Amino acid sequence: MPLSDFQPVIGLEVHAQLLTKSKIFCGCSTEFGAEPNRNTCPVCLGMPGVLPVLNQRVVEFAVRTGLALGCTIKKTSIWSRKNYFYPDLPKGYQITQFDQPICEWGKLTIDTPEGEKVINIRRIHMEEDAGKNVHDAAVGESLVDLNRAGVPLLEIVSEPDLRNADEAVEYLKALREVLVYLGVNDGNLEEGSFRCDANVSVMRKGDTKYGTRVELKNINSYRFIKQAIEYEISRHVDVIEAGGKIDQETRLWDTQRYESRSMRSKEEAHDYRYFPEPDLPPLHVADALIDQMAQGLPELPRPKLQRFMSQYGLPAYDAKLLCSERPLAEFFEACAQHSKDYKKLSNWFQGELARLLNESAGAVTISTLKFTPAQLAELLTAVEKGTLSNNAAKDVLGEMFRTGKAPDAIIAEKGLAQVSDSGAVEAVVDEILAKNAGEVEKYRAGKKQIFGFFVGQVMKAMKGKGNPTLVNDLLKKKLGD
Amino acid sequence: MELTDLSMLELAAKLAAGEVSSVEVTRACLARIAQVDGKVKAFLCLDEKGALAAAEASDARRKAGSPASPLDGVPIGVKDLFLTEGVPTTAGSRILEGFSPPYDSTVVGLLKKAGLPIVGKLNLDEFAMGSSNESSAYGPTHNPWALDRTPGGSSGGSAAAVAAREVFGALGTDTGGSIRQPAAFTNLVGIKPTYGRVSRYGVIAYASSLDQVGPMARTVPDTAALLQLIAQHDPLDSTSAPVEAPNYSEDLEGGVRGLKLGVPREYFIEGMDPEVEATVRQAMAAYERLGATLVEVSLPHTKYALATYYLLAPAEASSNLARYDGVRYGLRAKDAKGLREMYGQSRDRGFGSEVKHRIMLGTYALSAGYYDAYYVRAQKVRTLIRQDFTKAFEQVDAILSPASPVPPFKLGEKTDNPLSMYLMDVFTLPCNLAGLPGLSLPCGFTKSNLPIGLQILGKPFDEARLLRIARAFEREHDFSRRLAPL
């Protein structure tokens, strides 16, 4: 039986690091990249006698996220301990939420080739991150860095509503976009502040009972998640086809060898011995906080995209691109206030501006541009009015990008203004036609294809600054067309 | 009379009058310790330098006319479960050998701020698990009233040190009776405040939902004064109550006239020592003479309290003690190969048998498949026990009972029988399950001169009334004034 006879079933658990300044249960900094164990204190080191004190900002971020994803915010939720031994887990347990999380039952819409699809979100809960073990093979030592221990995380758990690897990637992209829009997460996959576990199973088409699932742990790129899920689906199908059985287990994705490997089976799976955390009272969320968070919600990527299409008449492709990042969308809207040709504006965003940003390799972002939306609009208006050629405008934009100088200053400085004075252009046209009497004769005799030659000569004489429309019109008139 | 025989407040008066300096009295304590602690073995560690420096600073404040608190300059000791910056803290366990904490527990910080020199760290049952001090990895403490007997536990070192006049007062912790039972065994006043009344931050956790810090001293006014220094909200402890403490010393002499005192039907059990029962009943009768009314009350779920406690406390302990894994501090099995072996061997060598026993009980009670049958069920019974007290306190102002079913028993007598040892807490632990305050008060002696304690239980945050009730009895009797024959 081929792959097409099977239906993959995928659910994702995303761990998103919250953009708080301090850790979830103490005042230590959450800054990334500090010297090992610099951002620690007795509390996050799990010293004897320490007790957790909840960072209220974490609750605000959880509520904000829950509201954006259409979840029910639970008025009372409970902290639990998840017990296991590992050197990077200082207390021997992780403080997390278990049977009563802060948010439940939300949704996220994604695009698929068959159209929009709604993925259900089962729960969102808060928890503390663990530290990091660093293995130094050369010395044969393992070192523990607890800077990350106690950094606040949201775990966002989807229902098993995803049906292939592409949908999983779409879901992750859409979720990341929302979290970054909300300002609760930096969306940084490389640094692991947005990472995911995937639960994958397959069942025969038409079956109603899900197959045995395998958990793929800690994947931190879209490419790897796609590879890992696709690999796992075909592995499951192969095993089942060969008459075998899938073991419920945890596997990891080997990015070098392009295969998944078993980490631990169900038999050796942990018994986490969850129980309510006695050091923290139940968490009560006041209505006032929920209202406050609801009022502070920004326009989310999807509604914004719809609005960009209707308000600016942009094609879906353009709108999606512009709305993929909140600062980009905001910059576009600020420019749009000074401009009427939204499509042309969008083209500049996708073309020149995107190119300049790319070339800066992260040194400049849309939020740190040196020029203002009004200046960009001014530049494009100059092109529209014909006072600046398209090519010259690209040069000016590059200069604005580098120096932050005003466009008119750059144009004046470099003498890039287009000549649209018909008297001045006519003089040059006359001069060129006089110089090339032979060509003029041939043209008039019917060799129409050399028209471009005359245009080129005029432009060359004008150092590229002649208004092209005017040059064309005058040439045609003089040549007697 | 020796300087060290004074009560805390008597000493405080002499310090205030300039009759004695804190340095003198701290030296007197150190001399007394040198003289008797070889027999009592209350101290695990002395901090002579720290105590004398604190005493000097206290004397300087006195001279400047600005004492930091009414007890400024009074030397005390703390159970070795409280973290003390730079001073070894072991919890009575090998696993914390060599551990010198980087910070002070909140209560130790408060005592230091109040100017009390902390002379040293006092012995306890390992991680506060026990009722006799015999589970300490560093050997048992002896009862100053009879050196072949236990001072009780787990705050047995604290109790013995105060009873032996090595210090004037001490802090203990009480998870199931660990302040009240040793207080009863050593003729002291000890109070376990309401859960949340005193900060637990920096106190090594045994069972987080039951642990509470409290003072032990020789008189009720001393106990009130010491409690005053530590009873305050702590933002570092999320279970600490944001309730301001009243002045515990203000109303101490108010008497008991018109109060209704409950006598629980279920607290006079079979197997109770007849001398204890008779003495406690005499104390109850004394309260009637002082103008209180005795009312019989029922706490019907008392019989489940022991079982409930020995599910919940070990469950929490199994989790609280997971951090002692040899990775970051304390004992590590250095020759172990690989991570699992290092965990296993470090914990095997570091923990004593009572601790291992409770970790296993707790791990079992929390494990998948047993959680509902044990942990969840115990939580439900805990609610019923709490409701028993709520109902009883609708009728009475406080409840009287024995603190312990027996007088101090002999060292080694119960070590082979954990269940009989667990029974020592039968009267004290329902109060922890309900989060209520409880006090133990000297109320008499056996014919062989062993102390007997009366327990007084109260409503949440009603410590002031408990102290007043205790004081009414103490004023009429001289038990508190009797000194251990040492």
Short mmCIF file of N, CA and C in Angstrom, two decimals, chain A residues 206-307:
data_model
loop_
_atom_site.label_atom_id
_atom_site.label_comp_id
_atom_site.label_asym_id
_atom_site.label_seq_id
_atom_site.Cartn_x
_atom_site.Cartn_y
_atom_site.Cartn_z
N GLY A 206 -9.68 6.68 6.32
CA GLY A 206 -10.99 6.14 6.64
C GLY A 206 -11.07 5.67 8.08
N ASP A 207 -9.92 5.37 8.68
CA ASP A 207 -9.94 4.98 10.10
C ASP A 207 -10.38 6.17 10.95
N THR A 208 -10.91 5.87 12.14
CA THR A 208 -11.29 6.97 13.03
C THR A 208 -10.37 7.00 14.24
N LYS A 209 -9.67 5.90 14.44
CA LYS A 209 -8.80 5.84 15.62
C LYS A 209 -7.37 6.22 15.22
N TYR A 210 -6.80 7.15 15.99
CA TYR A 210 -5.44 7.59 15.70
C TYR A 210 -4.45 6.46 15.94
N GLY A 211 -3.37 6.48 15.17
CA GLY A 211 -2.30 5.51 15.36
C GLY A 211 -1.45 5.85 16.57
N THR A 212 -0.48 5.00 16.87
CA THR A 212 0.43 5.26 17.98
C THR A 212 1.32 6.45 17.63
N ARG A 213 1.46 7.36 18.59
CA ARG A 213 2.21 8.57 18.25
C ARG A 213 3.64 8.53 18.80
N VAL A 214 4.47 9.26 18.10
CA VAL A 214 5.86 9.40 18.49
C VAL A 214 6.11 10.88 18.70
N GLU A 215 6.87 11.18 19.73
CA GLU A 215 7.15 12.59 20.00
C GLU A 215 8.54 12.94 19.50
N LEU A 216 8.61 13.95 18.64
CA LEU A 216 9.89 14.46 18.15
C LEU A 216 10.24 15.69 18.98
N LYS A 217 11.41 15.65 19.59
CA LYS A 217 11.75 16.66 20.61
C LYS A 217 12.55 17.83 20.06
N ASN A 218 12.23 19.02 20.58
CA ASN A 218 13.08 20.19 20.48
C ASN A 218 13.65 20.52 19.11
N ILE A 219 12.76 20.80 18.18
CA ILE A 219 13.23 21.13 16.84
C ILE A 219 13.17 22.64 16.67
N ASN A 220 14.23 23.21 16.11
CA ASN A 220 14.28 24.67 16.10
C ASN A 220 14.51 25.29 14.73
N SER A 221 14.00 24.63 13.65
CA SER A 221 13.94 25.35 12.38
C SER A 221 12.80 24.76 11.55
N TYR A 222 12.25 25.63 10.70
CA TYR A 222 11.14 25.18 9.85
C TYR A 222 11.58 24.03 8.95
N ARG A 223 12.81 24.14 8.46
CA ARG A 223 13.32 23.13 7.55
C ARG A 223 13.40 21.77 8.27
N PHE A 224 13.96 21.80 9.48
CA PHE A 224 14.12 20.54 10.22
C PHE A 224 12.77 19.95 10.61
N ILE A 225 11.82 20.81 10.94
CA ILE A 225 10.53 20.28 11.36
C ILE A 225 9.86 19.58 10.18
N LYS A 226 10.02 20.18 9.00
CA LYS A 226 9.42 19.58 7.80
C LYS A 226 10.11 18.24 7.51
N GLN A 227 11.42 18.27 7.54
CA GLN A 227 12.17 17.03 7.28
C GLN A 227 11.81 15.96 8.29
N ALA A 228 11.80 16.34 9.55
CA ALA A 228 11.59 15.35 10.60
C ALA A 228 10.21 14.73 10.51
N ILE A 229 9.20 15.56 10.27
CA ILE A 229 7.84 15.04 10.20
C ILE A 229 7.69 14.14 8.97
N GLU A 230 8.22 14.58 7.85
CA GLU A 230 8.10 13.77 6.64
C GLU A 230 8.84 12.44 6.79
N TYR A 231 9.99 12.50 7.41
CA TYR A 231 10.76 11.29 7.65
C TYR A 231 9.96 10.34 8.55
N GLU A 232 9.38 10.92 9.58
CA GLU A 232 8.68 10.11 10.57
C GLU A 232 7.43 9.47 9.96
N ILE A 233 6.73 10.24 9.11
CA ILE A 233 5.53 9.70 8.46
C ILE A 233 5.91 8.49 7.61
N SER A 234 6.95 8.64 6.82
CA SER A 234 7.27 7.51 5.92
C SER A 234 7.85 6.34 6.73
N ARG A 235 8.53 6.64 7.83
CA ARG A 235 9.03 5.56 8.68
C ARG A 235 7.84 4.76 9.26
N HIS A 236 6.83 5.50 9.73
CA HIS A 236 5.65 4.83 10.29
C HIS A 236 4.99 3.94 9.23
N VAL A 237 4.81 4.52 8.03
CA VAL A 237 4.14 3.77 6.96
C VAL A 237 4.95 2.50 6.64
N ASP A 238 6.27 2.66 6.55
CA ASP A 238 7.13 1.50 6.25
C ASP A 238 6.98 0.41 7.31
N VAL A 239 7.01 0.83 8.57
CA VAL A 239 6.92 -0.15 9.66
C VAL A 239 5.57 -0.87 9.60
N ILE A 240 4.51 -0.09 9.40
CA ILE A 240 3.17 -0.69 9.39
C ILE A 240 3.01 -1.61 8.17
N GLU A 241 3.52 -1.14 7.03
CA GLU A 241 3.46 -1.94 5.80
C GLU A 241 4.18 -3.26 5.97
N ALA A 242 5.26 -3.23 6.73
CA ALA A 242 6.03 -4.46 6.93
C ALA A 242 5.41 -5.32 8.02
N GLY A 243 4.22 -4.91 8.47
CA GLY A 243 3.53 -5.71 9.47
C GLY A 243 3.98 -5.39 10.89
N GLY A 244 4.77 -4.37 11.04
CA GLY A 244 5.29 -4.04 12.38
C GLY A 244 4.36 -3.12 13.15
N LYS A 245 4.84 -2.74 14.33
CA LYS A 245 4.05 -1.89 15.21
C LYS A 245 4.90 -0.68 15.60
N ILE A 246 4.26 0.49 15.68
CA ILE A 246 4.99 1.69 16.11
C ILE A 246 5.04 1.72 17.64
N ASP A 247 6.24 1.93 18.17
CA ASP A 247 6.37 2.08 19.62
C ASP A 247 6.09 3.53 20.00
N GLN A 248 5.37 3.69 21.10
CA GLN A 248 5.21 5.05 21.62
C GLN A 248 6.52 5.44 22.29
N GLU A 249 7.17 6.46 21.75
CA GLU A 249 8.48 6.82 22.27
C GLU A 249 8.81 8.27 21.94
N THR A 250 9.89 8.72 22.49
CA THR A 250 10.39 10.06 22.21
C THR A 250 11.60 9.92 21.31
N ARG A 251 11.63 10.69 20.20
CA ARG A 251 12.76 10.60 19.28
C ARG A 251 13.34 11.98 19.05
N LEU A 252 14.59 11.98 18.62
CA LEU A 252 15.15 13.27 18.26
C LEU A 252 15.58 13.25 16.81
N TRP A 253 15.63 14.44 16.21
CA TRP A 253 15.95 14.56 14.78
C TRP A 253 17.44 14.84 14.64
N ASP A 254 18.12 13.94 13.92
CA ASP A 254 19.55 14.12 13.67
C ASP A 254 19.69 14.94 12.40
N THR A 255 20.11 16.20 12.58
CA THR A 255 20.13 17.11 11.43
C THR A 255 21.28 16.80 10.48
N GLN A 256 22.26 16.03 10.94
CA GLN A 256 23.38 15.68 10.07
C GLN A 256 23.01 14.48 9.18
N ARG A 257 22.38 13.49 9.81
CA ARG A 257 22.14 12.24 9.08
C ARG A 257 20.74 12.14 8.50
N TYR A 258 19.94 13.20 8.70
CA TYR A 258 18.58 13.22 8.18
C TYR A 258 17.78 12.01 8.62
N GLU A 259 17.83 11.69 9.90
CA GLU A 259 16.99 10.60 10.40
C GLU A 259 16.62 10.88 11.85
N SER A 260 15.52 10.23 12.28
CA SER A 260 15.13 10.39 13.68
C SER A 260 15.69 9.21 14.45
N ARG A 261 16.00 9.46 15.72
CA ARG A 261 16.57 8.41 16.57
C ARG A 261 15.83 8.35 17.89
N SER A 262 15.75 7.17 18.44
CA SER A 262 15.01 6.98 19.68
C SER A 262 15.76 7.59 20.86
N MET A 263 15.05 8.39 21.70
CA MET A 263 15.65 8.93 22.92
C MET A 263 15.29 8.05 24.10
N ARG A 264 13.99 7.79 24.23
CA ARG A 264 13.54 6.90 25.30
C ARG A 264 12.17 6.34 24.92
N SER A 265 11.95 5.11 25.33
CA SER A 265 10.70 4.46 24.99
C SER A 265 9.69 4.70 26.11
N LYS A 266 8.47 4.27 25.86
CA LYS A 266 7.41 4.46 26.84
C LYS A 266 7.77 3.76 28.15
N GLU A 267 8.43 2.61 28.01
CA GLU A 267 8.76 1.83 29.22
C GLU A 267 9.68 2.61 30.14
N GLU A 268 10.65 3.29 29.52
CA GLU A 268 11.56 4.05 30.38
C GLU A 268 11.14 5.51 30.48
N ALA A 269 9.92 5.80 30.03
CA ALA A 269 9.44 7.19 30.11
C ALA A 269 9.35 7.60 31.57
N HIS A 270 9.50 8.89 31.79
CA HIS A 270 9.47 9.40 33.16
C HIS A 270 8.08 9.30 33.76
N ASP A 271 8.06 9.03 35.05
CA ASP A 271 6.85 9.25 35.82
C ASP A 271 7.10 10.57 36.54
N TYR A 272 6.48 11.62 36.05
CA TYR A 272 6.81 12.96 36.54
C TYR A 272 6.24 13.28 37.92
N ARG A 273 5.38 12.42 38.42
CA ARG A 273 4.81 12.61 39.77
C ARG A 273 4.37 14.07 40.00
N TYR A 274 3.52 14.53 39.08
CA TYR A 274 2.97 15.87 39.22
C TYR A 274 2.18 15.99 40.52
N PHE A 275 2.30 17.11 41.19
CA PHE A 275 1.37 17.44 42.27
C PHE A 275 1.37 18.95 42.45
N PRO A 276 0.32 19.50 43.06
CA PRO A 276 0.22 20.96 43.15
C PRO A 276 1.39 21.54 43.93
N GLU A 277 1.99 22.60 43.39
CA GLU A 277 3.16 23.26 44.01
C GLU A 277 2.73 23.90 45.33
N PRO A 278 3.23 23.39 46.48
CA PRO A 278 2.78 23.93 47.77
C PRO A 278 3.38 25.30 48.09
N ASP A 279 4.42 25.71 47.35
CA ASP A 279 5.04 27.00 47.64
C ASP A 279 4.37 28.17 46.92
N LEU A 280 3.42 27.86 46.04
CA LEU A 280 2.72 28.94 45.33
C LEU A 280 1.22 28.76 45.48
N PRO A 281 0.52 29.80 45.92
CA PRO A 281 -0.93 29.69 46.01
C PRO A 281 -1.55 29.60 44.62
N PRO A 282 -2.79 29.12 44.52
CA PRO A 282 -3.45 29.12 43.21
C PRO A 282 -3.43 30.53 42.62
N LEU A 283 -3.33 30.59 41.30
CA LEU A 283 -3.24 31.89 40.62
C LEU A 283 -4.64 32.38 40.26
N HIS A 284 -4.99 33.53 40.75
CA HIS A 284 -6.28 34.14 40.40
C HIS A 284 -6.03 35.28 39.42
N VAL A 285 -6.76 35.26 38.31
CA VAL A 285 -6.63 36.33 37.32
C VAL A 285 -7.86 37.22 37.42
N ALA A 286 -7.64 38.48 37.72
CA ALA A 286 -8.76 39.41 37.90
C ALA A 286 -9.37 39.79 36.55
N ASP A 287 -10.69 40.04 36.54
CA ASP A 287 -11.36 40.51 35.32
C ASP A 287 -10.69 41.77 34.79
N ALA A 288 -10.28 42.62 35.73
CA ALA A 288 -9.68 43.90 35.32
C ALA A 288 -8.42 43.65 34.49
N LEU A 289 -7.65 42.64 34.86
CA LEU A 289 -6.43 42.35 34.11
C LEU A 289 -6.79 41.86 32.70
N ILE A 290 -7.80 40.99 32.64
CA ILE A 290 -8.22 40.47 31.33
C ILE A 290 -8.69 41.62 30.44
N ASP A 291 -9.50 42.52 31.00
CA ASP A 291 -9.98 43.67 30.23
C ASP A 291 -8.82 44.52 29.75
N GLN A 292 -7.91 44.77 30.65
CA GLN A 292 -6.75 45.61 30.32
C GLN A 292 -5.94 44.99 29.18
N MET A 293 -5.74 43.68 29.26
CA MET A 293 -4.96 42.99 28.23
C MET A 293 -5.72 42.99 26.90
N ALA A 294 -7.04 42.83 26.98
CA ALA A 294 -7.86 42.80 25.76
C ALA A 294 -7.79 44.16 25.06
N GLN A 295 -7.84 45.23 25.86
CA GLN A 295 -7.80 46.56 25.26
C GLN A 295 -6.44 46.87 24.63
N GLY A 296 -5.41 46.26 25.18
CA GLY A 296 -4.08 46.54 24.66
C GLY A 296 -3.68 45.66 23.48
N LEU A 297 -4.59 44.77 23.03
CA LEU A 297 -4.21 43.87 21.92
C LEU A 297 -4.01 44.66 20.63
N PRO A 298 -2.93 44.39 19.90
CA PRO A 298 -2.76 45.05 18.61
C PRO A 298 -3.63 44.36 17.55
N GLU A 299 -3.75 45.00 16.36
CA GLU A 299 -4.41 44.32 15.25
C GLU A 299 -3.52 43.13 14.89
N LEU A 300 -4.10 41.96 14.76
CA LEU A 300 -3.31 40.75 14.55
C LEU A 300 -3.03 40.54 13.06
N PRO A 301 -2.03 39.72 12.73
CA PRO A 301 -1.58 39.60 11.34
C PRO A 301 -2.71 39.30 10.34
N ARG A 302 -3.60 38.38 10.72
CA ARG A 302 -4.59 37.96 9.73
C ARG A 302 -5.62 39.04 9.41
N PRO A 303 -6.24 39.65 10.42
CA PRO A 303 -7.16 40.76 10.12
C PRO A 303 -6.45 41.90 9.41
N LYS A 304 -5.20 42.12 9.78
CA LYS A 304 -4.45 43.20 9.14
C LYS A 304 -4.28 42.92 7.65
N LEU A 305 -3.98 41.67 7.34
CA LEU A 305 -3.79 41.26 5.95
C LEU A 305 -5.08 41.51 5.14
N GLN A 306 -6.21 41.14 5.74
CA GLN A 306 -7.49 41.36 5.07
C GLN A 306 -7.69 42.86 4.80
N ARG A 307 -7.37 43.64 5.80
CA ARG A 307 -7.56 45.08 5.66
C ARG A 307 -6.62 45.66 4.61
#
